Amino acid sequence: MSAGTQPARVDVEAANRNLADATPEAILAWTWREFQPNVILTCSFQHDGVVLAHMLREIAPDVRVVFINTGFHFAETLAYRDEIRRRFGIALVELDPIMPRGEFATLHGLDLYARDPDLCCHINKVEPLKRYLPGVRAWINGRRRDQADSRQSIRIIEAFQNDLYKVNPLASWTARETFYYMDRHGIPTHPLFDKGYASIGCAPCTRPVVPGESERDGRWAGSNKVECGLHTFLEAAPADGSRR
Ligand code: SF4
């Protein structure tokens, strides 16, 4: 593509039809063929992201793996990140909050998560990624439909403004399939997984789940918040196919 030329649009309906029964590996290969080199995988070192990072080693090792370091992760998550990075040989891109820790503490207090978790997520998670996205055409992530009611209608390919496409190769997988993949490939699980943590985000906003709860019930427990905002801030591409 020459400078100033707009990238080709993707027929999302056709892509979703063609990839409906494809394996995650085939979806990743299609994504790289279609959008290289402007492809990222966001990975918070939960099992789904780790599985995708493992698949990409063979399929498209040049995909950038992006970790948003909110400053509130469990020590176990950071140790697991280092272990997986070492095993897979990942050159990780690490995004910092938009505000230095000291300024954040002075302006908002380190307990902002308890008073205004949306603002806390905005500063430490959402805005850092938003600022990284210009130039990215495909954003691969590990969301699955069975994780929560709010994720049941995830499509494999989703189109957003500014020619950005979100790719969800594990949309139709279950937690069990992810676990089996890791077992087959000898990939260690997150150290908190065996302690009942089914979905692991920042330490102050995550607790283990109890029998009968769904995977994400341990996130922001006791509040109405169900998403950090990373997967809700993008605006869908115009239905008329125009570029805005
Ligand atoms: S998940 Fe909790 S601690 Fe992490 S950025 Fe959001 S509100 Fe803050």
PDB file of C-alpha atoms and ligand atoms in Angstrom:
ATOM      1  CA  MET A   1       0.000   0.000   0.000  1.00  0.00           C
ATOM      2  CA  SER A   2       1.552   3.342  -1.007  1.00  0.00           C
ATOM      3  CA  ALA A   3       1.592   6.352   1.309  1.00  0.00           C
ATOM      4  CA  GLY A   4      -1.764   8.104   1.354  1.00  0.00           C
ATOM      5  CA  THR A   5      -3.658   5.108  -0.013  1.00  0.00           C
ATOM      6  CA  GLN A   6      -6.465   3.881   2.164  1.00  0.00           C
ATOM      7  CA  PRO A   7      -6.315   0.204   3.116  1.00  0.00           C
ATOM      8  CA  ALA A   8      -8.771  -2.184   1.494  1.00  0.00           C
ATOM      9  CA  ARG A   9     -12.000  -2.723   3.405  1.00  0.00           C
ATOM     10  CA  VAL A  10     -12.835  -6.190   4.608  1.00  0.00           C
ATOM     11  CA  ASP A  11     -16.236  -7.720   3.910  1.00  0.00           C
ATOM     12  CA  VAL A  12     -17.025  -8.583   7.514  1.00  0.00           C
ATOM     13  CA  GLU A  13     -20.163 -10.555   6.731  1.00  0.00           C
ATOM     14  CA  ALA A  14     -18.317 -12.751   4.234  1.00  0.00           C
ATOM     15  CA  ALA A  15     -15.360 -13.142   6.597  1.00  0.00           C
ATOM     16  CA  ASN A  16     -17.632 -14.264   9.439  1.00  0.00           C
ATOM     17  CA  ARG A  17     -19.375 -16.744   7.144  1.00  0.00           C
ATOM     18  CA  ASN A  18     -16.095 -18.144   5.862  1.00  0.00           C
ATOM     19  CA  LEU A  19     -14.514 -18.392   9.307  1.00  0.00           C
ATOM     20  CA  ALA A  20     -17.588 -19.655  11.169  1.00  0.00           C
ATOM     21  CA  ASP A  21     -16.206 -23.183  11.524  1.00  0.00           C
ATOM     22  CA  ALA A  22     -12.520 -22.327  11.295  1.00  0.00           C
ATOM     23  CA  THR A  23     -10.057 -23.260  14.020  1.00  0.00           C
ATOM     24  CA  PRO A  24      -8.467 -20.451  16.043  1.00  0.00           C
ATOM     25  CA  GLU A  25      -5.213 -21.188  14.230  1.00  0.00           C
ATOM     26  CA  ALA A  26      -6.917 -20.704  10.836  1.00  0.00           C
ATOM     27  CA  ILE A  27      -8.487 -17.452  12.043  1.00  0.00           C
ATOM     28  CA  LEU A  28      -5.089 -16.181  13.189  1.00  0.00           C
ATOM     29  CA  ALA A  29      -3.523 -17.118   9.843  1.00  0.00           C
ATOM     30  CA  TRP A  30      -6.308 -15.316   7.954  1.00  0.00           C
ATOM     31  CA  THR A  31      -5.838 -12.238  10.171  1.00  0.00           C
ATOM     32  CA  TRP A  32      -2.121 -12.045   9.465  1.00  0.00           C
ATOM     33  CA  ARG A  33      -2.619 -12.522   5.703  1.00  0.00           C
ATOM     34  CA  GLU A  34      -5.242  -9.820   5.643  1.00  0.00           C
ATOM     35  CA  PHE A  35      -3.738  -7.158   7.934  1.00  0.00           C
ATOM     36  CA  GLN A  36       0.001  -7.694   8.308  1.00  0.00           C
ATOM     37  CA  PRO A  37       2.018  -6.054   9.713  1.00  0.00           C
ATOM     38  CA  ASN A  38      -0.507  -3.929  11.629  1.00  0.00           C
ATOM     39  CA  VAL A  39      -1.746  -6.652  13.960  1.00  0.00           C
ATOM     40  CA  ILE A  40      -1.643  -6.828  17.752  1.00  0.00           C
ATOM     41  CA  LEU A  41      -2.704  -9.340  20.399  1.00  0.00           C
ATOM     42  CA  THR A  42      -3.686  -7.883  23.762  1.00  0.00           C
ATOM     43  CA  CYS A  43      -2.778 -10.279  26.543  1.00  0.00           C
ATOM     44  CA  SER A  44      -3.385  -9.816  30.266  1.00  0.00           C
ATOM     45  CA  PHE A  45      -1.838 -13.229  30.915  1.00  0.00           C
ATOM     46  CA  GLN A  46      -5.093 -14.961  31.435  1.00  0.00           C
ATOM     47  CA  HIS A  47      -5.239 -18.377  29.840  1.00  0.00           C
ATOM     48  CA  ASP A  48      -7.014 -17.355  26.635  1.00  0.00           C
ATOM     49  CA  GLY A  49      -4.442 -14.723  25.766  1.00  0.00           C
ATOM     50  CA  VAL A  50      -1.625 -17.116  26.599  1.00  0.00           C
ATOM     51  CA  VAL A  51      -3.105 -19.765  24.258  1.00  0.00           C
ATOM     52  CA  LEU A  52      -3.297 -17.230  21.413  1.00  0.00           C
ATOM     53  CA  ALA A  53       0.272 -16.044  22.057  1.00  0.00           C
ATOM     54  CA  HIS A  54       1.381 -19.676  21.874  1.00  0.00           C
ATOM     55  CA  MET A  55      -0.440 -20.255  18.564  1.00  0.00           C
ATOM     56  CA  LEU A  56       1.019 -17.076  17.079  1.00  0.00           C
ATOM     57  CA  ARG A  57       4.590 -18.236  17.692  1.00  0.00           C
ATOM     58  CA  GLU A  58       4.196 -20.567  14.719  1.00  0.00           C
ATOM     59  CA  ILE A  59       1.609 -18.741  12.635  1.00  0.00           C
ATOM     60  CA  ALA A  60       2.655 -15.105  12.837  1.00  0.00           C
ATOM     61  CA  PRO A  61       5.546 -14.486  15.233  1.00  0.00           C
ATOM     62  CA  ASP A  62       5.713 -10.821  14.237  1.00  0.00           C
ATOM     63  CA  VAL A  63       2.331 -10.017  15.759  1.00  0.00           C
ATOM     64  CA  ARG A  64       2.945  -7.595  18.612  1.00  0.00           C
ATOM     65  CA  VAL A  65       1.832  -8.914  22.018  1.00  0.00           C
ATOM     66  CA  VAL A  66       0.612  -6.012  24.155  1.00  0.00           C
ATOM     67  CA  PHE A  67       0.271  -6.067  27.952  1.00  0.00           C
ATOM     68  CA  ILE A  68      -1.375  -3.173  29.785  1.00  0.00           C
ATOM     69  CA  ASN A  69       0.428  -2.809  33.080  1.00  0.00           C
ATOM     70  CA  THR A  70      -2.111  -1.026  35.245  1.00  0.00           C
ATOM     71  CA  GLY A  71       0.134  -1.087  38.288  1.00  0.00           C
ATOM     72  CA  PHE A  72      -2.547  -3.042  40.153  1.00  0.00           C
ATOM     73  CA  HIS A  73      -1.836  -6.557  38.882  1.00  0.00           C
ATOM     74  CA  PHE A  74      -1.278  -9.441  41.288  1.00  0.00           C
ATOM     75  CA  ALA A  75       2.400 -10.245  41.904  1.00  0.00           C
ATOM     76  CA  GLU A  76       1.490 -13.743  40.668  1.00  0.00           C
ATOM     77  CA  THR A  77       0.327 -12.314  37.332  1.00  0.00           C
ATOM     78  CA  LEU A  78       3.587 -10.428  36.846  1.00  0.00           C
ATOM     79  CA  ALA A  79       5.604 -13.547  37.681  1.00  0.00           C
ATOM     80  CA  TYR A  80       3.457 -15.597  35.269  1.00  0.00           C
ATOM     81  CA  ARG A  81       3.939 -12.918  32.584  1.00  0.00           C
ATOM     82  CA  ASP A  82       7.702 -13.216  32.995  1.00  0.00           C
ATOM     83  CA  GLU A  83       7.573 -17.021  32.856  1.00  0.00           C
ATOM     84  CA  ILE A  84       5.442 -17.108  29.696  1.00  0.00           C
ATOM     85  CA  ARG A  85       7.488 -14.370  28.063  1.00  0.00           C
ATOM     86  CA  ARG A  86      10.654 -16.366  28.712  1.00  0.00           C
ATOM     87  CA  ARG A  87       9.184 -19.670  27.508  1.00  0.00           C
ATOM     88  CA  PHE A  88       7.630 -18.240  24.344  1.00  0.00           C
ATOM     89  CA  GLY A  89      10.391 -15.729  23.574  1.00  0.00           C
ATOM     90  CA  ILE A  90       7.900 -12.863  23.358  1.00  0.00           C
ATOM     91  CA  ALA A  91       9.147  -9.313  22.836  1.00  0.00           C
ATOM     92  CA  LEU A  92       6.319  -7.865  24.885  1.00  0.00           C
ATOM     93  CA  VAL A  93       4.980  -4.346  24.362  1.00  0.00           C
ATOM     94  CA  GLU A  94       4.084  -3.009  27.799  1.00  0.00           C
ATOM     95  CA  LEU A  95       1.721  -0.036  28.087  1.00  0.00           C
ATOM     96  CA  ASP A  96       1.810   2.167  31.194  1.00  0.00           C
ATOM     97  CA  PRO A  97      -1.045   4.196  32.690  1.00  0.00           C
ATOM     98  CA  ILE A  98      -1.482   7.663  31.213  1.00  0.00           C
ATOM     99  CA  MET A  99      -0.609   9.230  34.562  1.00  0.00           C
ATOM    100  CA  PRO A 100       2.489   8.517  36.685  1.00  0.00           C
ATOM    101  CA  ARG A 101       1.706   6.590  39.844  1.00  0.00           C
ATOM    102  CA  GLY A 102       2.595   9.492  42.194  1.00  0.00           C
ATOM    103  CA  GLU A 103       0.369  11.936  40.337  1.00  0.00           C
ATOM    104  CA  PHE A 104      -2.443   9.386  40.287  1.00  0.00           C
ATOM    105  CA  ALA A 105      -2.123   8.874  44.064  1.00  0.00           C
ATOM    106  CA  THR A 106      -2.134  12.620  44.730  1.00  0.00           C
ATOM    107  CA  LEU A 107      -4.996  13.484  42.388  1.00  0.00           C
ATOM    108  CA  HIS A 108      -7.269  10.499  42.909  1.00  0.00           C
ATOM    109  CA  GLY A 109      -5.888   8.292  45.699  1.00  0.00           C
ATOM    110  CA  LEU A 110      -4.709   4.724  45.194  1.00  0.00           C
ATOM    111  CA  ASP A 111      -8.148   3.513  46.321  1.00  0.00           C
ATOM    112  CA  LEU A 112      -9.910   5.139  43.367  1.00  0.00           C
ATOM    113  CA  TYR A 113     -10.971   1.650  42.241  1.00  0.00           C
ATOM    114  CA  ALA A 114     -13.295   1.508  45.268  1.00  0.00           C
ATOM    115  CA  ARG A 115     -14.891   4.898  44.606  1.00  0.00           C
ATOM    116  CA  ASP A 116     -14.879   5.266  40.840  1.00  0.00           C
ATOM    117  CA  PRO A 117     -13.706   2.084  39.099  1.00  0.00           C
ATOM    118  CA  ASP A 118     -14.674   3.413  35.665  1.00  0.00           C
ATOM    119  CA  LEU A 119     -12.324   6.368  36.062  1.00  0.00           C
ATOM    120  CA  CYS A 120      -9.619   4.104  37.465  1.00  0.00           C
ATOM    121  CA  CYS A 121      -9.943   1.767  34.461  1.00  0.00           C
ATOM    122  CA  HIS A 122      -9.981   4.746  32.123  1.00  0.00           C
ATOM    123  CA  ILE A 123      -6.657   6.101  33.402  1.00  0.00           C
ATOM    124  CA  ASN A 124      -4.852   2.831  33.894  1.00  0.00           C
ATOM    125  CA  LYS A 125      -6.246   0.576  31.204  1.00  0.00           C
ATOM    126  CA  VAL A 126      -8.517   1.977  28.532  1.00  0.00           C
ATOM    127  CA  GLU A 127      -6.777   5.225  27.612  1.00  0.00           C
ATOM    128  CA  PRO A 128      -3.286   3.663  27.345  1.00  0.00           C
ATOM    129  CA  LEU A 129      -4.604   1.199  24.771  1.00  0.00           C
ATOM    130  CA  LYS A 130      -6.686   3.827  22.996  1.00  0.00           C
ATOM    131  CA  ARG A 131      -3.526   5.874  22.487  1.00  0.00           C
ATOM    132  CA  TYR A 132      -1.678   2.831  21.136  1.00  0.00           C
ATOM    133  CA  LEU A 133      -4.312   1.809  18.593  1.00  0.00           C
ATOM    134  CA  PRO A 134      -3.821   4.354  15.772  1.00  0.00           C
ATOM    135  CA  GLY A 135      -2.182   2.472  12.920  1.00  0.00           C
ATOM    136  CA  VAL A 136      -3.388  -0.904  14.192  1.00  0.00           C
ATOM    137  CA  ARG A 137      -5.761  -2.633  11.756  1.00  0.00           C
ATOM    138  CA  ALA A 138      -6.447  -5.897  13.572  1.00  0.00           C
ATOM    139  CA  TRP A 139      -6.742  -6.309  17.328  1.00  0.00           C
ATOM    140  CA  ILE A 140      -6.735  -9.962  18.364  1.00  0.00           C
ATOM    141  CA  ASN A 141      -8.015 -10.753  21.838  1.00  0.00           C
ATOM    142  CA  GLY A 142      -9.037 -13.770  23.871  1.00  0.00           C
ATOM    143  CA  ARG A 143     -12.705 -13.146  24.624  1.00  0.00           C
ATOM    144  CA  ARG A 144     -15.046 -16.153  24.579  1.00  0.00           C
ATOM    145  CA  ARG A 145     -18.846 -16.184  24.296  1.00  0.00           C
ATOM    146  CA  ASP A 146     -19.217 -18.428  27.333  1.00  0.00           C
ATOM    147  CA  GLN A 147     -17.393 -16.054  29.691  1.00  0.00           C
ATOM    148  CA  ALA A 148     -20.411 -13.890  30.517  1.00  0.00           C
ATOM    149  CA  ASP A 149     -23.898 -12.933  29.357  1.00  0.00           C
ATOM    150  CA  SER A 150     -22.453  -9.677  28.004  1.00  0.00           C
ATOM    151  CA  ARG A 151     -20.181 -11.671  25.666  1.00  0.00           C
ATOM    152  CA  GLN A 152     -22.654 -14.177  24.240  1.00  0.00           C
ATOM    153  CA  SER A 153     -23.012 -12.457  20.887  1.00  0.00           C
ATOM    154  CA  ILE A 154     -19.331 -11.868  20.116  1.00  0.00           C
ATOM    155  CA  ARG A 155     -18.606 -12.404  16.411  1.00  0.00           C
ATOM    156  CA  ILE A 156     -15.313 -13.722  15.097  1.00  0.00           C
ATOM    157  CA  ILE A 157     -14.599 -10.502  13.203  1.00  0.00           C
ATOM    158  CA  GLU A 158     -16.003  -7.119  14.269  1.00  0.00           C
ATOM    159  CA  ALA A 159     -15.585  -3.881  12.321  1.00  0.00           C
ATOM    160  CA  PHE A 160     -15.027  -0.500  13.981  1.00  0.00           C
ATOM    161  CA  GLN A 161     -14.415   3.049  12.865  1.00  0.00           C
ATOM    162  CA  ASN A 162     -11.066   4.024  11.397  1.00  0.00           C
ATOM    163  CA  ASP A 163     -10.677   0.661   9.625  1.00  0.00           C
ATOM    164  CA  LEU A 164      -9.987  -1.211  12.831  1.00  0.00           C
ATOM    165  CA  TYR A 165     -11.097  -4.838  13.095  1.00  0.00           C
ATOM    166  CA  LYS A 166     -11.338  -6.804  16.302  1.00  0.00           C
ATOM    167  CA  VAL A 167     -10.610 -10.510  15.924  1.00  0.00           C
ATOM    168  CA  ASN A 168     -11.928 -13.054  18.429  1.00  0.00           C
ATOM    169  CA  PRO A 169     -10.433 -16.448  17.454  1.00  0.00           C
ATOM    170  CA  LEU A 170     -11.640 -18.148  20.654  1.00  0.00           C
ATOM    171  CA  ALA A 171     -15.205 -16.811  20.482  1.00  0.00           C
ATOM    172  CA  SER A 172     -16.704 -20.299  20.229  1.00  0.00           C
ATOM    173  CA  TRP A 173     -14.290 -22.019  22.630  1.00  0.00           C
ATOM    174  CA  THR A 174     -15.003 -22.893  26.243  1.00  0.00           C
ATOM    175  CA  ALA A 175     -12.721 -22.504  29.249  1.00  0.00           C
ATOM    176  CA  ARG A 176     -12.278 -26.263  29.144  1.00  0.00           C
ATOM    177  CA  GLU A 177     -10.942 -26.198  25.571  1.00  0.00           C
ATOM    178  CA  THR A 178      -8.462 -23.499  26.542  1.00  0.00           C
ATOM    179  CA  PHE A 179      -7.353 -25.588  29.501  1.00  0.00           C
ATOM    180  CA  TYR A 180      -6.975 -28.732  27.336  1.00  0.00           C
ATOM    181  CA  TYR A 181      -4.897 -26.807  24.795  1.00  0.00           C
ATOM    182  CA  MET A 182      -2.541 -25.676  27.554  1.00  0.00           C
ATOM    183  CA  ASP A 183      -2.322 -29.174  28.959  1.00  0.00           C
ATOM    184  CA  ARG A 184      -1.544 -30.673  25.519  1.00  0.00           C
ATOM    185  CA  HIS A 185       1.235 -28.165  24.972  1.00  0.00           C
ATOM    186  CA  GLY A 186       2.692 -28.283  28.477  1.00  0.00           C
ATOM    187  CA  ILE A 187       1.879 -24.623  29.180  1.00  0.00           C
ATOM    188  CA  PRO A 188       1.714 -23.815  32.912  1.00  0.00           C
ATOM    189  CA  THR A 189      -1.490 -22.331  34.298  1.00  0.00           C
ATOM    190  CA  HIS A 190      -1.695 -19.009  36.143  1.00  0.00           C
ATOM    191  CA  PRO A 191      -0.665 -19.596  39.789  1.00  0.00           C
ATOM    192  CA  LEU A 192      -3.992 -18.233  41.065  1.00  0.00           C
ATOM    193  CA  PHE A 193      -6.071 -20.531  38.853  1.00  0.00           C
ATOM    194  CA  ASP A 194      -5.793 -23.407  41.358  1.00  0.00           C
ATOM    195  CA  LYS A 195      -6.910 -21.055  44.132  1.00  0.00           C
ATOM    196  CA  GLY A 196     -10.304 -20.494  42.532  1.00  0.00           C
ATOM    197  CA  TYR A 197      -9.590 -17.438  40.402  1.00  0.00           C
ATOM    198  CA  ALA A 198     -11.381 -18.153  37.114  1.00  0.00           C
ATOM    199  CA  SER A 199     -10.901 -14.688  35.592  1.00  0.00           C
ATOM    200  CA  ILE A 200      -7.975 -12.600  36.752  1.00  0.00           C
ATOM    201  CA  GLY A 201      -7.678  -8.839  36.435  1.00  0.00           C
ATOM    202  CA  CYS A 202      -6.314  -6.239  38.829  1.00  0.00           C
ATOM    203  CA  ALA A 203      -5.829  -7.437  42.404  1.00  0.00           C
ATOM    204  CA  PRO A 204      -8.192  -4.996  44.158  1.00  0.00           C
ATOM    205  CA  CYS A 205     -11.042  -5.850  41.765  1.00  0.00           C
ATOM    206  CA  THR A 206     -10.720  -9.633  41.550  1.00  0.00           C
ATOM    207  CA  ARG A 207     -11.720 -12.410  43.919  1.00  0.00           C
ATOM    208  CA  PRO A 208     -12.031 -16.179  43.499  1.00  0.00           C
ATOM    209  CA  VAL A 209     -15.370 -17.522  42.305  1.00  0.00           C
ATOM    210  CA  VAL A 210     -17.455 -19.919  44.364  1.00  0.00           C
ATOM    211  CA  PRO A 211     -19.409 -22.927  43.045  1.00  0.00           C
ATOM    212  CA  GLY A 212     -22.400 -21.820  40.968  1.00  0.00           C
ATOM    213  CA  GLU A 213     -20.841 -18.530  39.906  1.00  0.00           C
ATOM    214  CA  SER A 214     -19.833 -17.836  36.323  1.00  0.00           C
ATOM    215  CA  GLU A 215     -16.280 -17.195  35.250  1.00  0.00           C
ATOM    216  CA  ARG A 216     -16.328 -13.409  35.524  1.00  0.00           C
ATOM    217  CA  ASP A 217     -18.413 -13.118  38.705  1.00  0.00           C
ATOM    218  CA  GLY A 218     -15.213 -12.569  40.664  1.00  0.00           C
ATOM    219  CA  ARG A 219     -14.504  -9.316  38.804  1.00  0.00           C
ATOM    220  CA  TRP A 220     -15.771  -6.088  40.440  1.00  0.00           C
ATOM    221  CA  ALA A 221     -17.903  -8.302  42.688  1.00  0.00           C
ATOM    222  CA  GLY A 222     -20.632  -6.439  44.533  1.00  0.00           C
ATOM    223  CA  SER A 223     -20.884  -3.698  41.901  1.00  0.00           C
ATOM    224  CA  ASN A 224     -22.733  -3.341  38.607  1.00  0.00           C
ATOM    225  CA  LYS A 225     -19.485  -3.122  36.658  1.00  0.00           C
ATOM    226  CA  VAL A 226     -18.925  -6.114  34.375  1.00  0.00           C
ATOM    227  CA  GLU A 227     -16.377  -4.799  31.851  1.00  0.00           C
ATOM    228  CA  CYS A 228     -13.294  -2.659  32.328  1.00  0.00           C
ATOM    229  CA  GLY A 229     -14.172  -0.661  29.225  1.00  0.00           C
ATOM    230  CA  LEU A 230     -11.464  -2.007  26.919  1.00  0.00           C
ATOM    231  CA  HIS A 231     -14.037  -3.803  24.829  1.00  0.00           C
ATOM    232  CA  THR A 232     -16.749  -1.180  24.900  1.00  0.00           C
ATOM    233  CA  PHE A 233     -15.145   2.136  23.876  1.00  0.00           C
ATOM    234  CA  LEU A 234     -14.823   1.542  20.126  1.00  0.00           C
ATOM    235  CA  GLU A 235     -17.552   2.790  17.832  1.00  0.00           C
ATOM    236  CA  ALA A 236     -18.911   0.347  15.289  1.00  0.00           C
ATOM    237  CA  ALA A 237     -18.120   1.022  11.641  1.00  0.00           C
ATOM    238  CA  PRO A 238     -20.969   2.829   9.830  1.00  0.00           C
ATOM    239  CA  ALA A 239     -23.469   0.329   8.416  1.00  0.00           C
ATOM    240  CA  ASP A 240     -23.407   2.103   5.022  1.00  0.00           C
ATOM    241  CA  GLY A 241     -19.747   1.159   4.603  1.00  0.00           C
ATOM    242  CA  SER A 242     -18.574   4.798   4.528  1.00  0.00           C
ATOM    243  CA  ARG A 243     -15.329   5.826   6.217  1.00  0.00           C
ATOM    244  CA  ARG A 244     -15.708   8.096   9.233  1.00  0.00           C
TER     245      ARG A 244
HETATM  246  S1  SF4 B   1      -9.645  -3.215  37.253  1.00  0.00           S
HETATM  247 FE1  SF4 B   1      -9.759  -2.112  39.237  1.00  0.00          FE
HETATM  248  S2  SF4 B   1      -7.663  -1.524  39.807  1.00  0.00           S
HETATM  249 FE2  SF4 B   1      -7.641  -2.180  37.640  1.00  0.00          FE
HETATM  250  S3  SF4 B   1      -7.785  -0.286  36.519  1.00  0.00           S
HETATM  251 FE3  SF4 B   1      -9.898  -1.064  36.741  1.00  0.00          FE
HETATM  252  S4  SF4 B   1     -10.737  -0.204  38.659  1.00  0.00           S
HETATM  253 FE4  SF4 B   1      -8.476   0.158  38.615  1.00  0.00          FE
END
